[in-house]
Coordinates of C-alpha atoms in Angstrom, one line a residue:
X936 CA -5.4 0.8 -21.0
X937 CA -1.9 0.4 -19.7
X938 CA -2.1 0.5 -15.3
X939 CA 1.1 2.7 -15.3
X940 CA 0.7 6.1 -16.9
X941 CA 4.1 7.3 -18.1
X942 CA 5.5 10.5 -16.8
X943 CA 8.8 10.8 -17.9
X944 CA 11.1 8.1 -20.1
X945 CA 12.2 6.0 -17.2
X946 CA 9.2 6.3 -14.4
X947 CA 5.3 5.5 -13.9
X948 CA 3.2 6.1 -11.4
X949 CA -0.1 3.7 -11.0
X950 CA -2.5 6.2 -9.5
X951 CA -5.1 5.8 -7.1
X952 CA -6.0 6.6 -3.3
X953 CA -2.0 6.0 -2.9
X954 CA -0.4 6.7 -5.8
X955 CA 2.4 3.7 -6.5
X956 CA 5.3 5.4 -8.1
X957 CA 7.2 3.1 -10.6
X958 CA 11.1 3.4 -12.2
X959 CA 12.1 2.0 -15.6
X960 CA 15.3 0.1 -15.2
X961 CA 17.4 0.1 -18.7
X962 CA 18.2 -3.7 -18.0
X963 CA 14.3 -4.3 -18.5
X964 CA 13.6 -3.9 -14.5
X965 CA 12.0 -1.6 -12.1
X966 CA 11.5 -0.7 -9.0
X967 CA 8.2 0.1 -7.2
X968 CA 8.4 3.2 -4.7
X969 CA 5.8 2.4 -2.1
X970 CA 3.0 -0.6 -2.7
X971 CA 0.0 1.3 -1.3
X972 CA -2.8 -0.5 1.1
X973 CA -3.3 -4.2 1.6
X974 CA -2.2 -7.3 -1.2
X975 CA -4.5 -6.2 -3.7
X976 CA -2.7 -3.0 -4.4
X977 CA 0.4 -5.4 -4.7
X978 CA -1.2 -7.3 -6.5
X979 CA -2.3 -4.4 -8.9
X980 CA 1.9 -3.7 -8.8
X981 CA 2.8 -7.3 -10.5
X982 CA -0.2 -6.5 -13.1
X983 CA 1.0 -4.1 -14.3
X984 CA 4.6 -5.1 -14.6
X985 CA 3.5 -8.1 -16.1
X986 CA 1.2 -6.4 -18.6
X987 CA 4.8 -4.0 -19.1
X988 CA 6.7 -6.9 -19.3
X989 CA 8.6 -5.8 -16.4
X990 CA 10.6 -7.7 -13.4
X991 CA 10.8 -6.1 -9.9
X992 CA 13.9 -5.5 -8.8
X993 CA 12.8 -3.4 -5.5
X994 CA 11.2 -1.8 -3.5
X995 CA 11.6 1.4 -1.6
X996 CA 8.8 2.0 0.5
X997 CA 9.7 6.0 1.6
X998 CA 8.0 5.4 4.7
X999 CA 6.4 2.9 7.3
X1000 CA 2.3 3.8 7.6
X1001 CA 0.1 0.6 6.8
X1002 CA -1.2 2.5 2.5
X1003 CA 2.2 2.6 1.3
X1004 CA 3.8 -0.6 2.7
X1005 CA 0.6 -3.2 2.5
X1006 CA 1.7 -4.4 -0.6
X1007 CA 5.2 -5.7 0.7
X1008 CA 4.8 -8.8 2.0
X1009 CA 2.7 -9.6 -1.3
X1010 CA 5.3 -9.1 -3.9
X1011 CA 7.6 -10.3 -1.8
X1012 CA 6.3 -13.8 -0.9
X1013 CA 5.7 -13.9 -4.8
X1014 CA 7.9 -12.5 -6.7
X1015 CA 12.1 -13.4 -6.7
X1016 CA 14.7 -11.5 -5.2
X1017 CA 13.1 -8.2 -5.0
X1018 CA 15.1 -6.1 -3.0
X1019 CA 13.1 -3.6 0.4
X1020 CA 14.8 -0.5 0.3
X1021 CA 13.7 2.5 3.8
X1022 CA 15.6 5.1 5.8
X1023 CA 17.2 3.7 9.1
X1024 CA 14.4 5.2 11.1
X1025 CA 11.9 3.4 9.0
X1026 CA 13.0 0.3 8.6
X1027 CA 11.9 -1.0 11.9
X1028 CA 7.9 0.1 12.3
X1029 CA 8.3 -1.6 8.3
X1030 CA 10.0 -4.7 9.6
X1031 CA 7.6 -4.9 13.2
X1032 CA 4.3 -2.9 12.0
X1033 CA 2.8 -3.4 15.2
X1034 CA 4.8 -0.6 16.5
X1035 CA 3.1 1.7 14.6
X1036 CA -0.7 0.6 16.4
X1037 CA 1.4 0.5 19.0
X1038 CA 2.4 4.2 18.9
X1039 CA -1.1 5.2 18.5
X1040 CA -1.8 3.1 22.0
X1041 CA 0.2 5.2 23.7
X1042 CA 3.1 2.3 23.8
X1043 CA -0.3 -0.3 25.6
X1044 CA -0.5 -3.5 23.4
X1045 CA -3.7 -1.9 20.4
X1046 CA -7.4 -2.5 20.9
X1047 CA -8.2 -5.6 18.2
X1048 CA -9.5 -1.8 16.2
X1049 CA -5.9 -0.6 15.6
X1050 CA -4.9 -3.7 14.5
X1051 CA -6.5 -3.4 11.0
X1052 CA -4.7 -3.0 7.6
X1053 CA -5.2 0.9 7.6
X1054 CA -2.6 0.4 10.8
X1055 CA -1.1 -2.6 10.6
X1056 CA 0.5 -4.2 6.9
X1057 CA 2.7 -7.4 7.3
X1058 CA 6.3 -7.0 8.1
X1059 CA 9.2 -7.8 5.6
X1060 CA 12.6 -7.8 6.1
X1061 CA 14.7 -4.1 5.1
X1062 CA 17.5 -5.7 3.7
X1063 CA 18.8 -2.1 3.0
X1064 CA 18.7 1.0 5.0
X1065 CA 19.1 4.0 3.4
X1066 CA 21.4 6.6 4.8
X1067 CA 22.9 8.5 1.9
X1068 CA 21.3 11.3 -0.2
X1069 CA 21.8 8.6 -3.3
X1070 CA 21.7 5.0 -4.0
X1071 CA 22.2 2.6 -6.2
X1072 CA 19.4 -0.3 -8.3
X1073 CA 19.7 -2.5 -11.5
X1074 CA 22.0 0.4 -13.3
X1075 CA 19.7 3.4 -11.7
X1076 CA 21.1 6.2 -9.6
X1077 CA 18.6 7.5 -7.6
X1078 CA 18.5 10.8 -5.8
X1079 CA 17.3 10.2 -1.7
X1080 CA 15.2 13.8 -0.5
X1081 CA 14.7 14.1 3.4
X1082 CA 11.0 14.5 3.8
X1083 CA 10.8 14.0 7.9
X1084 CA 7.6 15.4 9.9
X1085 CA 4.4 13.5 8.5
X1086 CA 6.9 9.9 9.7
X1087 CA 10.2 10.3 11.4
X1088 CA 12.1 9.2 8.6
X1089 CA 10.1 10.0 5.5
X1090 CA 12.0 10.1 2.1
X1091 CA 11.0 10.8 -1.1
X1092 CA 12.8 10.0 -4.3
X1093 CA 14.4 12.1 -7.0
X1094 CA 15.2 10.7 -11.0
X1095 CA 14.5 11.5 -14.3
X1096 CA 12.6 14.9 -13.6
X1097 CA 10.4 13.7 -11.3
X1098 CA 10.0 13.8 -7.2
X1099 CA 8.2 10.9 -6.2
X1100 CA 7.3 13.2 -2.6
X1101 CA 5.5 10.3 -0.2
X1102 CA 3.3 12.4 1.9
X1103 CA 6.0 14.7 2.4
X1104 CA 3.3 17.2 0.8
X1105 CA -1.6 16.5 -0.4
X1106 CA -2.8 16.8 -3.3
X1107 CA -4.8 20.2 -2.7
X1108 CA -8.3 18.1 -3.1
X1109 CA -6.8 15.8 -0.5
X1110 CA -6.1 19.1 1.9
X1111 CA -9.8 19.3 1.5
X1112 CA -11.3 16.4 3.0
X1113 CA -9.5 17.0 5.8
X1114 CA -9.4 19.2 9.0
X1115 CA -5.6 18.5 10.0
X1116 CA -2.6 16.9 8.3
X1117 CA -1.2 14.1 10.1
X1118 CA 2.1 14.8 11.7
X1119 CA 4.9 13.9 13.8
X1120 CA 6.5 16.5 14.0
X1121 CA 5.3 19.8 12.7
X1122 CA 8.4 21.8 12.4
X1123 CA 10.1 18.9 10.4
X1124 CA 6.4 19.0 8.6
X1125 CA 7.1 22.6 7.2
X1126 CA 11.1 22.3 7.2
X1127 CA 10.3 19.8 4.2
X1128 CA 7.4 21.8 2.7
X1129 CA 10.1 24.5 1.9
X1130 CA 12.6 22.2 1.3
X1131 CA 10.1 20.7 -1.8
X1132 CA 9.7 24.4 -3.0
X1133 CA 13.0 24.7 -3.6
X1134 CA 13.4 21.6 -6.2
X1135 CA 13.6 22.0 -10.2
X1136 CA 12.1 18.3 -11.3
X1137 CA 9.6 19.0 -13.6
X1138 CA 6.5 16.6 -11.9
X1139 CA 5.9 16.0 -8.1
X1140 CA 3.9 12.9 -7.5
X1141 CA 2.5 12.9 -3.3
X1142 CA 1.3 9.8 -2.3
X1143 CA -1.9 11.6 -2.6
X1144 CA -3.7 13.6 -5.0
X1145 CA -2.8 14.3 -8.7
X1146 CA 0.5 14.1 -10.2
X1147 CA 2.0 18.1 -9.9
X1148 CA 3.9 19.5 -12.5
X1149 CA 6.6 22.3 -12.2
X1150 CA 3.9 25.1 -12.2
X1151 CA 1.7 24.0 -9.5
X1152 CA 4.0 22.9 -7.0
X1153 CA 3.9 26.6 -5.5
X1154 CA -0.2 26.8 -5.1
X1155 CA 0.2 23.2 -4.2
X1156 CA 2.7 24.0 -1.0
X1157 CA 1.5 26.8 0.2
X1158 CA -2.5 25.1 0.4
X1159 CA -0.5 22.1 3.3
X1160 CA 1.3 25.0 4.9
X1161 CA -2.4 27.1 5.3
X1162 CA -4.1 23.5 6.3
X1163 CA -0.6 23.1 8.6
X1164 CA -1.0 26.4 10.1
X1165 CA -5.5 26.8 10.3
X1166 CA -4.5 23.3 12.3
X1167 CA -2.5 25.1 14.8
X1168 CA -4.4 27.6 15.2
X1169 CA -6.9 26.0 16.3
X1170 CA -4.8 24.3 18.7
X1171 CA -3.5 26.9 20.5
X1172 CA -7.1 28.5 20.5
X1173 CA -8.3 25.6 21.8
X1174 CA -6.0 25.9 24.7
X1175 CA -7.7 28.7 25.7
X1176 CA -8.6 26.7 29.2
X1177 CA -6.3 23.6 30.6
X1178 CA -6.9 20.3 29.0
X1179 CA -5.5 17.0 28.7
X1180 CA -4.4 15.8 25.1
X1181 CA -7.8 14.8 24.2
X1182 CA -9.6 17.3 25.0
X1183 CA -7.5 19.4 23.3
X1184 CA -8.8 17.2 20.9
X1185 CA -12.3 17.5 21.1
X1186 CA -11.9 20.8 21.3
X1187 CA -10.0 21.2 17.9
X1188 CA -12.7 19.0 16.3
X1189 CA -15.2 21.0 17.3
X1190 CA -12.8 24.1 15.7
X1191 CA -12.8 22.5 12.9
X1192 CA -16.0 20.6 11.8
X1193 CA -14.6 17.4 11.8
X1194 CA -16.6 14.1 11.8
X1195 CA -14.3 10.8 12.4
X1196 CA -16.6 8.4 12.7
X1197 CA -13.6 5.1 12.8
X1198 CA -11.0 4.5 15.5
X1199 CA -8.1 4.6 13.5
X1200 CA -8.8 7.6 12.0
X1201 CA -9.9 9.1 15.3
X1202 CA -5.9 7.5 16.8
X1203 CA -4.5 9.3 13.7
X1204 CA -6.2 12.7 14.4
X1205 CA -5.6 12.6 18.4
X1206 CA -1.3 11.5 17.5
X1207 CA -0.9 15.0 15.0
X1208 CA -3.5 16.8 17.6
X1209 CA -0.4 16.1 20.1
X1210 CA 1.9 17.2 17.4
X1211 CA 1.0 20.3 17.3
X1212 CA 1.0 20.6 20.9
X1213 CA 4.2 19.4 21.6
X1214 CA 5.6 21.8 19.0
X1215 CA 4.0 25.2 20.4
X1216 CA 6.0 23.7 23.6
X1217 CA 8.8 24.0 21.9
X1218 CA 7.5 27.7 20.9
X1219 CA 6.9 28.7 23.7
X1220 CA 3.6 28.7 22.7
X1221 CA 1.9 25.7 25.8
X1222 CA 3.0 24.4 28.7
X1223 CA 2.5 20.0 29.6
X1224 CA 2.2 20.3 33.9
X1225 CA 1.3 17.8 36.4
X1226 CA -1.9 18.1 38.2
X1227 CA -4.3 16.4 40.3
X1228 CA -6.7 15.6 37.9
X1229 CA -2.7 14.7 35.5
X1230 CA -0.8 16.4 32.6
X1231 CA -2.4 19.1 31.9
X1232 CA -1.4 22.2 28.4
X1233 CA -2.1 25.1 29.6
X1234 CA -1.8 28.1 27.0
X1235 CA 1.9 30.0 26.7
X1236 CA 2.8 33.7 26.2

């Protein structure tokens, strides 16, 4: 059985906990859309390319999170002339992945528990900055879909009837396992869901979850939106009494019934709660004030 699961004539993917997108170019090459968590997923991409007798022309990194760029270094080091493409705001974090655990550590040198492959991949140079709404690689034109929100400058890629949507949305089976979809910017995350809902590709591949045909996209988007709104309500309810960010996070965790056992997962959860607090502040539903006990959030109007 081929490692590549075909989607359309010029697209395929390698399914897994992280779906790895593949664009097949007319010159016998291939473009990887993300590379997964680590060198093992990098090796998997290489094995799939060898099996299909395709040469890797480029990697498009949709965003900087470690589970999407972890195979970059292996592929760049072991395959010739592989160029890396990324959006302008994502590129510095792809080149310097230590920045991810730094921002999850309030800007401090991160503790060792946050300096693992789950949050810190190996960096690679980004040769090509993606600024526009289309790029051409090996004679293939790819549409760039702006999908910020989950991360600061996340992009999707659309080609040959397929939208590789990165973490612009999650499969319903993935949403059901997580109480709060991670966000950097909640308003942008919701706007990106709206943007995806308007697209007309035949298939949509999330970074996590099943390949989604157009006929099932609206339902998937609705489930994502409901999960975000549920998280938002939980954060707002947690402001019934003032509390600092960690206190609010504890209340939200209790409300959502979440069991968090790992420090990386906890850091990501707290950051997501902080994103919702910032969103509520922007709408007037929360206020951050300074007290004798430090910075405290209070519910707004």
